Tab-separated table of C-alpha atoms in Angstrom:
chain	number	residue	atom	x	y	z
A	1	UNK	CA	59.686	-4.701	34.944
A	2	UNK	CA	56.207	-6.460	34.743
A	3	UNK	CA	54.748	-7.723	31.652
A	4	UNK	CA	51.746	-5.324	31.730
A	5	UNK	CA	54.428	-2.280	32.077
A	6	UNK	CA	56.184	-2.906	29.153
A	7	UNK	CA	52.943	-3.415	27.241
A	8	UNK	CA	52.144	-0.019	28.874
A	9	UNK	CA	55.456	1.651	27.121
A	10	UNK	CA	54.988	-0.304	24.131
A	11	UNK	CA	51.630	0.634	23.471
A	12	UNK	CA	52.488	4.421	24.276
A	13	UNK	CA	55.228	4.519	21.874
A	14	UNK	CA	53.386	3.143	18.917
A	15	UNK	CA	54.059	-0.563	18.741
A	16	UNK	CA	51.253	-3.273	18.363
A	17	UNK	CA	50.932	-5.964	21.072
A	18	UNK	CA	49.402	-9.186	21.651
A	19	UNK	CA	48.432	-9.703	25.560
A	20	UNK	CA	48.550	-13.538	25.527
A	21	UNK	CA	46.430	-15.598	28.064
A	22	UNK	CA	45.742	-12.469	30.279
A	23	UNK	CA	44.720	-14.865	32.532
A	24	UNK	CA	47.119	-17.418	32.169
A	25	UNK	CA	44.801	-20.440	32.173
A	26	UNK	CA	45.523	-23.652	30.975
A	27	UNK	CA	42.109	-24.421	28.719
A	28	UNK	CA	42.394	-26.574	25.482
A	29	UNK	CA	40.355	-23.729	23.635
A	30	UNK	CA	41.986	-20.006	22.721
A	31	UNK	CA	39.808	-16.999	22.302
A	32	UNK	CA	41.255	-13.561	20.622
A	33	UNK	CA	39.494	-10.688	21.686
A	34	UNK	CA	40.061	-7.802	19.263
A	35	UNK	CA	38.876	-4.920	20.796
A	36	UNK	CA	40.854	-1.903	22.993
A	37	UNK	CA	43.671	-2.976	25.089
A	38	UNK	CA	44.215	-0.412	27.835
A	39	UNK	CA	41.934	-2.124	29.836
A	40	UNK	CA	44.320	-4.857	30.568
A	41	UNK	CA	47.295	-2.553	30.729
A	42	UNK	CA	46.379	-0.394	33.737
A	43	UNK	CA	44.473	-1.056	37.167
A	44	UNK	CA	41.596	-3.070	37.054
A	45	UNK	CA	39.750	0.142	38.913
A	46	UNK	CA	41.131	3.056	36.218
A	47	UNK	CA	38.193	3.646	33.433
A	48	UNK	CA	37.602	6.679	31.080
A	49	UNK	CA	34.637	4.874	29.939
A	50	UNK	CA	32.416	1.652	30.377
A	51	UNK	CA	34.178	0.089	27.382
A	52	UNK	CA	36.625	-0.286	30.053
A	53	UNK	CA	34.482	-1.989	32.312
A	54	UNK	CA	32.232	-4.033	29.583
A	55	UNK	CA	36.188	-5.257	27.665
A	56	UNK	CA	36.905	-7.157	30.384
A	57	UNK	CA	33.799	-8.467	31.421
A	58	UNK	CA	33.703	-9.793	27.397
A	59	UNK	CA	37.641	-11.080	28.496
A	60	UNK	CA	36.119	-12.659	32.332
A	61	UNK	CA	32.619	-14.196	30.210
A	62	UNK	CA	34.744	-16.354	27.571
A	63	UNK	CA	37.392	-17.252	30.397
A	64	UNK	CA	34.375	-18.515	32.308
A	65	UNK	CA	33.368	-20.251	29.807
A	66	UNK	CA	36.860	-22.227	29.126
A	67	UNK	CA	38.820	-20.233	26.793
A	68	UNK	CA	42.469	-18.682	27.153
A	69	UNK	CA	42.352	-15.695	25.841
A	70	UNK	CA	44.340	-13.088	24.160
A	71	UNK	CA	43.744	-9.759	23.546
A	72	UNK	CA	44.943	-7.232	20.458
A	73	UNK	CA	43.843	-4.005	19.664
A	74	UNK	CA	41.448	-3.555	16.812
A	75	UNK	CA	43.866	-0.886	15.032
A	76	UNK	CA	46.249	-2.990	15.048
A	77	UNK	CA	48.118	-3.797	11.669
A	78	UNK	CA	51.972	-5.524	12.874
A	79	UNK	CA	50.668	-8.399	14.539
A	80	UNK	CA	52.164	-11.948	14.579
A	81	UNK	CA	50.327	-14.623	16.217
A	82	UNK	CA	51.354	-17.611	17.105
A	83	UNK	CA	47.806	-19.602	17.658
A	84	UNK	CA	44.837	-21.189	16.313
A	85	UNK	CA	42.006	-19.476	17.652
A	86	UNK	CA	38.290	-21.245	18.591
A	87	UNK	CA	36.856	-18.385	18.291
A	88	UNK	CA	37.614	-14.269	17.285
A	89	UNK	CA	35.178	-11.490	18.790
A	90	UNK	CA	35.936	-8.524	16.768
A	91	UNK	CA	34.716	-5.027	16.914
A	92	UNK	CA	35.827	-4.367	13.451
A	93	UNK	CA	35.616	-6.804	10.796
A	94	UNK	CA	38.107	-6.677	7.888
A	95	UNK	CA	38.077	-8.387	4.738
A	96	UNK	CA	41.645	-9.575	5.083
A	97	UNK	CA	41.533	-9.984	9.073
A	98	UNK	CA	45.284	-9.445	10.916
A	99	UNK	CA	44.170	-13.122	12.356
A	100	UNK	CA	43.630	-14.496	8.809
A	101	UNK	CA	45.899	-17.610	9.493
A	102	UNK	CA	44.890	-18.118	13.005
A	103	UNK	CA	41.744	-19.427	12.466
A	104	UNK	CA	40.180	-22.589	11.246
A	105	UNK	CA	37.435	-23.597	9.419
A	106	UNK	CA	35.436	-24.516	12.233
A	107	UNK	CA	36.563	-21.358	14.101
A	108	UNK	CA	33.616	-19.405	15.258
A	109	UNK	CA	33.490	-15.550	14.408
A	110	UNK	CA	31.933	-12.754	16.557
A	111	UNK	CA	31.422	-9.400	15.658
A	112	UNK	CA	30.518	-6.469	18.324
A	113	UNK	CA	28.310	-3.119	17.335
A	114	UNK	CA	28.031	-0.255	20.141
A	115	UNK	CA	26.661	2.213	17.642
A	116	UNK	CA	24.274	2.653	14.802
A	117	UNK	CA	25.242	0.831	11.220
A	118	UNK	CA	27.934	3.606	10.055
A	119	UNK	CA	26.202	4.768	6.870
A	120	UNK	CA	23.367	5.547	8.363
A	121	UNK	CA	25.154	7.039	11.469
A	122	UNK	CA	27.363	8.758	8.823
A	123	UNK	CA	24.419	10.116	6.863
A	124	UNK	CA	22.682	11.523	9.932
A	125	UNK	CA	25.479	13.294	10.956
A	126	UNK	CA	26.173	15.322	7.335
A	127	UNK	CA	22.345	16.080	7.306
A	128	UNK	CA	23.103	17.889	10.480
A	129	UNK	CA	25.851	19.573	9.275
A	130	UNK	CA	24.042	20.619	6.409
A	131	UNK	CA	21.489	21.915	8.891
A	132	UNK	CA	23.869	24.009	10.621
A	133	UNK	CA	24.629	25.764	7.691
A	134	UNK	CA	21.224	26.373	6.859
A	135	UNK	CA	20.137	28.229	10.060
A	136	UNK	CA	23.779	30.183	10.470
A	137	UNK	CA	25.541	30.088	7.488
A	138	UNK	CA	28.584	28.341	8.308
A	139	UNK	CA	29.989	24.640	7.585
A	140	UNK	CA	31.389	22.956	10.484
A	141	UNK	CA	33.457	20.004	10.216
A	142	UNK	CA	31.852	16.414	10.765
A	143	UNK	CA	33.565	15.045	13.732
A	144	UNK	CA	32.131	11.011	13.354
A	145	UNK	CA	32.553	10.077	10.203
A	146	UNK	CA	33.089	6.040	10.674
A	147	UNK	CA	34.556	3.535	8.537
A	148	UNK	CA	31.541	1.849	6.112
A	149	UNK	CA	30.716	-1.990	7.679
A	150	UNK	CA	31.824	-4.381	5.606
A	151	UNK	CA	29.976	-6.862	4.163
A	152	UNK	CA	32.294	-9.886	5.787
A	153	UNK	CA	30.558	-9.400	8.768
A	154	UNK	CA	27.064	-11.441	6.923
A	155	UNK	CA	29.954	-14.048	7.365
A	156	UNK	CA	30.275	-14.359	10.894
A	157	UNK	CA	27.789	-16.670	13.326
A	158	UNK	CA	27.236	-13.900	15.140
A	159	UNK	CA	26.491	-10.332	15.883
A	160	UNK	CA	25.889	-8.549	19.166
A	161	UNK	CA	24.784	-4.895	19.552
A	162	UNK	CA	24.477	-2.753	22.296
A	163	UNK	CA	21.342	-0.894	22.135
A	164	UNK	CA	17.679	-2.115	21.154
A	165	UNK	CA	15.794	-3.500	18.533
A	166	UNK	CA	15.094	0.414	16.947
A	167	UNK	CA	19.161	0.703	16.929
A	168	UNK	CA	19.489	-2.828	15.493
A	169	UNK	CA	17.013	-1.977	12.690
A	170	UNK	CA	19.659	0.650	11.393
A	171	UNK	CA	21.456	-2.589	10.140
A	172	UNK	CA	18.400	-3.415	8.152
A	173	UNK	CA	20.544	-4.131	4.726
A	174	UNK	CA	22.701	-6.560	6.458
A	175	UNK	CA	21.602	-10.528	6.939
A	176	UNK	CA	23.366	-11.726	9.871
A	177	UNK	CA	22.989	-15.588	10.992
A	178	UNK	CA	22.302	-14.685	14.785
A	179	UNK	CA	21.905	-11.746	16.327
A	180	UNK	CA	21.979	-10.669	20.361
A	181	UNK	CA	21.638	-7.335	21.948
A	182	UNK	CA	23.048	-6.321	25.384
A	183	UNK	CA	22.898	-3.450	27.266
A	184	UNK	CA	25.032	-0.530	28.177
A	185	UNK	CA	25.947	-0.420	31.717
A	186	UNK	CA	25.832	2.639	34.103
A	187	UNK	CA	27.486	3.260	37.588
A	188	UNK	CA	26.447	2.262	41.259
A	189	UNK	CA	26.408	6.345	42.538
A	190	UNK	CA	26.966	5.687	45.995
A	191	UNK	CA	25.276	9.065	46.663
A	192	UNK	CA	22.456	9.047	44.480
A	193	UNK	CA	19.819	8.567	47.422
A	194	UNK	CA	21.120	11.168	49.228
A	195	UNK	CA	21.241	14.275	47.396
A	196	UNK	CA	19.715	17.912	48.256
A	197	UNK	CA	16.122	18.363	46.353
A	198	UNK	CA	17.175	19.113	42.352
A	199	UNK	CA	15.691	22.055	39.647
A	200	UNK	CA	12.909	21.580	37.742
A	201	UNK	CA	14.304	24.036	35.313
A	202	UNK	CA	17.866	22.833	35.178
A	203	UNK	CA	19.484	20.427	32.987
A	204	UNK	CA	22.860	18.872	31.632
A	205	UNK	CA	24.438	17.968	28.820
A	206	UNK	CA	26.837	15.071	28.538
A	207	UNK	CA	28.727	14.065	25.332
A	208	UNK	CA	31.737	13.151	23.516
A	209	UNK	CA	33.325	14.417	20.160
A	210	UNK	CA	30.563	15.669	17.440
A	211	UNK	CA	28.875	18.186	18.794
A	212	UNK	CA	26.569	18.711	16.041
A	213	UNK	CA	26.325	15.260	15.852
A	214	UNK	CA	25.003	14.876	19.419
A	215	UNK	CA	22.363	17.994	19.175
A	216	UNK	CA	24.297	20.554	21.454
A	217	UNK	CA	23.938	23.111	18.326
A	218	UNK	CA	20.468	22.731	18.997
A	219	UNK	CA	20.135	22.931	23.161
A	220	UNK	CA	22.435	25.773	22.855
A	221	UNK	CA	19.884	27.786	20.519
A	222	UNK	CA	16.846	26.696	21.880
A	223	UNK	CA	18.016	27.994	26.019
A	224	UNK	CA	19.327	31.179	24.340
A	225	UNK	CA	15.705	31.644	23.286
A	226	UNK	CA	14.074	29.881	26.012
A	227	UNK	CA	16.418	32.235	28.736
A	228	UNK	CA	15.548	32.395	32.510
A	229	UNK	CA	14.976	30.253	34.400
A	230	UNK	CA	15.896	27.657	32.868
A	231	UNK	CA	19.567	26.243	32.790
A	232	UNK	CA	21.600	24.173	30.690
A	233	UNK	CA	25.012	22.998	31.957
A	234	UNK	CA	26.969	21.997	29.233
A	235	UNK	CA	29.613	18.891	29.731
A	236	UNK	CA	31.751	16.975	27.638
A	237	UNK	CA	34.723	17.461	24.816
A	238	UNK	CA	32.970	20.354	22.859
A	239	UNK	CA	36.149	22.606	23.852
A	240	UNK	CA	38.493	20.403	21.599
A	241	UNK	CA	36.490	21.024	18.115
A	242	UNK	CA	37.632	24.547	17.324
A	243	UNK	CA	35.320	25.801	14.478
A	244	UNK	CA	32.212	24.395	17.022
A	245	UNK	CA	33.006	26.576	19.724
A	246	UNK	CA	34.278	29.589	17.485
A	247	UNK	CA	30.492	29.698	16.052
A	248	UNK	CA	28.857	29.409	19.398
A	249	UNK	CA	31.044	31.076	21.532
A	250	UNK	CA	28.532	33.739	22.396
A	251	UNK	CA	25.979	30.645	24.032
A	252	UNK	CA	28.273	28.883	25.278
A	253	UNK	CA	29.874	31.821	27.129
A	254	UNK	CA	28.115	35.186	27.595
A	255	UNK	CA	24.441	33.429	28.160
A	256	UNK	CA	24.011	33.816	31.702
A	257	UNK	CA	21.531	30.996	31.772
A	258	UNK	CA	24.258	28.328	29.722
A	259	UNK	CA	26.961	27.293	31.784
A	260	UNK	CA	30.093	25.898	29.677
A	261	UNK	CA	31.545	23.425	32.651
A	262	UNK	CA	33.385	21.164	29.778
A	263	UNK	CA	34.822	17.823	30.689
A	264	UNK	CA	33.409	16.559	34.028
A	265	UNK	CA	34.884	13.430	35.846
A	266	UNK	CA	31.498	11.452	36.942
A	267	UNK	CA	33.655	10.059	40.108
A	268	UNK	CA	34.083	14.120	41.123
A	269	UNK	CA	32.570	16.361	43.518
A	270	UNK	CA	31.840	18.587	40.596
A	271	UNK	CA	29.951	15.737	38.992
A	272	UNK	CA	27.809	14.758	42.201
A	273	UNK	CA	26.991	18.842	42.691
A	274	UNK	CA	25.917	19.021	38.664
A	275	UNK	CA	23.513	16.056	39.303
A	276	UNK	CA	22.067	17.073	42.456
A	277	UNK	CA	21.706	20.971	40.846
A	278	UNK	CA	19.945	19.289	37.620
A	279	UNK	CA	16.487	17.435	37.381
A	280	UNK	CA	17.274	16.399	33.680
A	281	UNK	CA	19.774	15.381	31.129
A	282	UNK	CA	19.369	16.246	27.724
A	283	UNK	CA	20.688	14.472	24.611
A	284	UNK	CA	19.531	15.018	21.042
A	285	UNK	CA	21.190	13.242	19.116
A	286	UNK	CA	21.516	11.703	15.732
A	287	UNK	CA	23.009	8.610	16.484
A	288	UNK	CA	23.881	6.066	19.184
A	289	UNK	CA	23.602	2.536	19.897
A	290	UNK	CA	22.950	3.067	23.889
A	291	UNK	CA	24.217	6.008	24.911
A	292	UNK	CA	26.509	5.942	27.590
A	293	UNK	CA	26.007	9.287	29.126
A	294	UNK	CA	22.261	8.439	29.254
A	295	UNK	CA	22.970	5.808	31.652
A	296	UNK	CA	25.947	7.711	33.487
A	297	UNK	CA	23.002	9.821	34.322
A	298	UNK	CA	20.435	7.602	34.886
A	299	UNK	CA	22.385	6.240	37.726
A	300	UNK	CA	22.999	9.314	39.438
A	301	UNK	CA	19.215	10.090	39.468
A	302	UNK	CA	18.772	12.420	36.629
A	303	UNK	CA	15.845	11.986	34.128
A	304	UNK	CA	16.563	11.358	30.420
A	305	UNK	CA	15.422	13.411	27.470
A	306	UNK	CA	16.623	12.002	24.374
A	307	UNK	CA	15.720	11.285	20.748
A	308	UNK	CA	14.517	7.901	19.979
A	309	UNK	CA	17.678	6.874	17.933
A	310	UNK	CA	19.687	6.889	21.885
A	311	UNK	CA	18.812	3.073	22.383
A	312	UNK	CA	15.925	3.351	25.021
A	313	UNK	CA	12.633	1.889	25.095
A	314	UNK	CA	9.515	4.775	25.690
A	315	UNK	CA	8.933	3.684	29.090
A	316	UNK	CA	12.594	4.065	30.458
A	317	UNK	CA	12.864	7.556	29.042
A	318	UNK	CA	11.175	10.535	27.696
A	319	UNK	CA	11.718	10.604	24.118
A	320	UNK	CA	11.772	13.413	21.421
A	321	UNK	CA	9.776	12.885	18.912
A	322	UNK	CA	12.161	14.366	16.396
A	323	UNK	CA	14.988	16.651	17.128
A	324	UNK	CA	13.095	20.092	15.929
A	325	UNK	CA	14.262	22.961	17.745
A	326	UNK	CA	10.478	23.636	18.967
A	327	UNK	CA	10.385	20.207	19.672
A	328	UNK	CA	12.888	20.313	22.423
A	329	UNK	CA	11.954	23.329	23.539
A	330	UNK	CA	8.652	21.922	24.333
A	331	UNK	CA	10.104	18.684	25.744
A	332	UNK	CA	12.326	21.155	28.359
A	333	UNK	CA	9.105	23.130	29.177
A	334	UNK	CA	7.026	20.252	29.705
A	335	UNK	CA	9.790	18.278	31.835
A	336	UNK	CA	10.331	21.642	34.224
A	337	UNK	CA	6.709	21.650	34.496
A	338	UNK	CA	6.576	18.357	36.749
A	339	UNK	CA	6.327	18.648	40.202
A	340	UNK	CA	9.572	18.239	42.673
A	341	UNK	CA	7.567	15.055	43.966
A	342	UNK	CA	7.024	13.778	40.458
A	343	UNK	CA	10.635	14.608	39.725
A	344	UNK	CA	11.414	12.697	42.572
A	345	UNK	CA	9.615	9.437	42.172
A	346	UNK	CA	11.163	9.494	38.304
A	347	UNK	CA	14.479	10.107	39.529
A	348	UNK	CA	14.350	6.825	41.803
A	349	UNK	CA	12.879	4.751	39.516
A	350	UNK	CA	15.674	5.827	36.384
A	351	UNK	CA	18.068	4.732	39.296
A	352	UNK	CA	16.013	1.483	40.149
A	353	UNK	CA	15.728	0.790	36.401
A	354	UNK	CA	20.418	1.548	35.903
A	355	UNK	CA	21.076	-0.937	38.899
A	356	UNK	CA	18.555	-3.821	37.505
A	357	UNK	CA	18.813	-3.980	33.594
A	358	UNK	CA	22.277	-1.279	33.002
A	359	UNK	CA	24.604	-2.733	35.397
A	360	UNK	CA	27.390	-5.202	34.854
A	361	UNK	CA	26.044	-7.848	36.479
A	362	UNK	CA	23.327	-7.879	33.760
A	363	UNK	CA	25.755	-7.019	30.781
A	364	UNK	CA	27.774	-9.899	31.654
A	365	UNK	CA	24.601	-12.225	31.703
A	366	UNK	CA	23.360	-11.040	28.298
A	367	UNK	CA	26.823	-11.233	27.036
A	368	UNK	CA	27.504	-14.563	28.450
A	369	UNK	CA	23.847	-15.736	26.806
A	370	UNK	CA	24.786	-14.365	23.265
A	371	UNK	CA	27.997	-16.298	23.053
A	372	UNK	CA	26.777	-19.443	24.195
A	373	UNK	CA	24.585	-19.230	21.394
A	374	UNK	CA	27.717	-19.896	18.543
A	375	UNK	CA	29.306	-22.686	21.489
């Protein structure tokens, strides 16, 4: 039995792991990565999401830069350790840190952001909530209520977000020593340029738990009142949050112009037909640091619409001003107003912009810039 498949089976039945010198190099400096492990457990080519990818080009950047390195998962609480670490790149800084004796004092401490600073992301999401049950009458359950940052992290040389300098600003009450921001990475579609002409009136929806959260309450009310012709395909993990689809079961399945399609793999057929079907992606939401399914989309040629808090600068996407209902609704009659050549110039140059700033060759740069800045 290999290593890696007895991590597998150890990690599926509950019990914390160390991966030690994944790639068993023989450097004088040790690295511990404390992050998400499954990367490192299965195939190199299996991803559920560009964590996946961007984990291991963190892992391949500090290896290239002369570091062992091990890797443990951030939810991790049974771990022994056996090393003094250089440096620690944590996603979730503790007060008393699993790696507390592992370190020295000279050890250099990391910490990683890929969303908005968690009050404020916590905040944003409850005033939705509360907005819910202002317009229908019924309390849903918050679905992202993070953990509050703690204050250790002003003790580490260095923070990195993923997102831009509006994101970043969300961690206004913090004082961090350095800061570096990198980019989210998207996909190289190899069918993007070669894809049947797309509707000006129809657009998808991509997102992950917290529905409310991510605005779909809102697209789902405003194309019930917009109606014919235009479209919203709805995508994502929506089905899973129970009191969410009780309250809009009627939009999200007896509107004939809402199509529920829930989860979607983006290496599909069905994924490839929804983007060459849909001129525009849609996303208002109340929180990100980059949002991933911005630049899943992005690369396969559809046009973003999403609210400034998504991580994108004004001149790589349309933004919402705010995230009123008749705002959006003008936003998705403006956008279906383009042209099909406008549409198409747009779409190439959202695909232009994924494959030369969001694409791993550039994440690993940043990335690999940021840390040398505590070496």
């Amino acid at each position: 039995m290999s290593r890696f498949l007895l991590k597998r089976i150890q990690v599926a039945i509950g019990i914390d792991v160390v991966l030690n010198n994944i790639f068993k190099t023989n450097f004088d400096k040790n690295v511990l990565l404390v992050y998400i492990i499954d990367p490192f457990i299965y195939s190199a080519n299996f991803s559920v999401h560009q964590a996946f990818d961007q984990v291991r080009i963190i892992a391949k950047t500090f290896s290239d830069l002369g570091f062992n390195v091990d890797v443990i998962d951030y939810r991790s609480n049974k771990i022994k350790l056996k090393k003094q670490y250089n440096i620690v790149f944590d996603i979730c800084i503790k007060n008393n840190p699993i790696y507390a004796k592992n370190i020295k004092s000279d050890t250099k401490r990391i910490v990683y952001f890929t969303g908005s600073e968690s009050d404020f992301a916590n905040s944003a999401e409850l005033e939705r909530i509360k907005d819910v049950k202002s317009r229908r009458g019924v309390e849903l359950l918050p679905r992202r209520q993070a953990p509050l940052i703690n204050s250790e992290v002003e003790n580490c040389d260095l923070a990195i977000m993923i997102g831009n300098e509006y994101t970043f600003a969300t961690y206004k009450d913090f004082h961090f020593k350095r800061t570096a921001l990198v980019p989210n990475t998207g996909y190289d579609f190899s069918f993007v340029f070669d894809k049947d002409i797309k509707k000006a009136t129809s657009f998808i929806y991509m997102g992950s738990v917290g529905s409310v959260h991510k605005g779909l309450d809102l697209l789902l009310e405003v194309f019930c009142e917009l109606g014919a012709p235009y479209k919203l395909y709805v995508c994502g993990c929506y089905e899973r949050e129970e009191d969410f689809v009780k309250e809009y079961y009627s939009e999200l399945y007896n509107t004939d112009n809402i199509v529920s399609v829930g989860f979607v793999d983006i290496k599909s057929d069905k994924f490839k037909k929804l983007s060459e079907e849909c001129a525009f992606t849609i996303l208002p939401s109340c929180s990100e640091g980059c949002a991933g399914t911005i630049t899943t989309c992005m690369s396969a040629g559809i046009i973003p619409i999403c609210s400034r808090i998504c991580g994108y600068d004004e001149d790589e996407v349309i933004i919402l001003d705010d995230c009123q209902k008749q705002t959006i609704k003008q936003a998705v009659i403006d956008a279906s107003d383009m042209s099909m050549a406008d549409i198409e110039k747009k779409s190439r140059e959202v695909v232009e912009l994924t494959r030369k700033k969001y694409n791993t060759e550039n994440y690993y740069i940043q990335m690999r810039k940021a840390i040398e800045k505590v070496l």
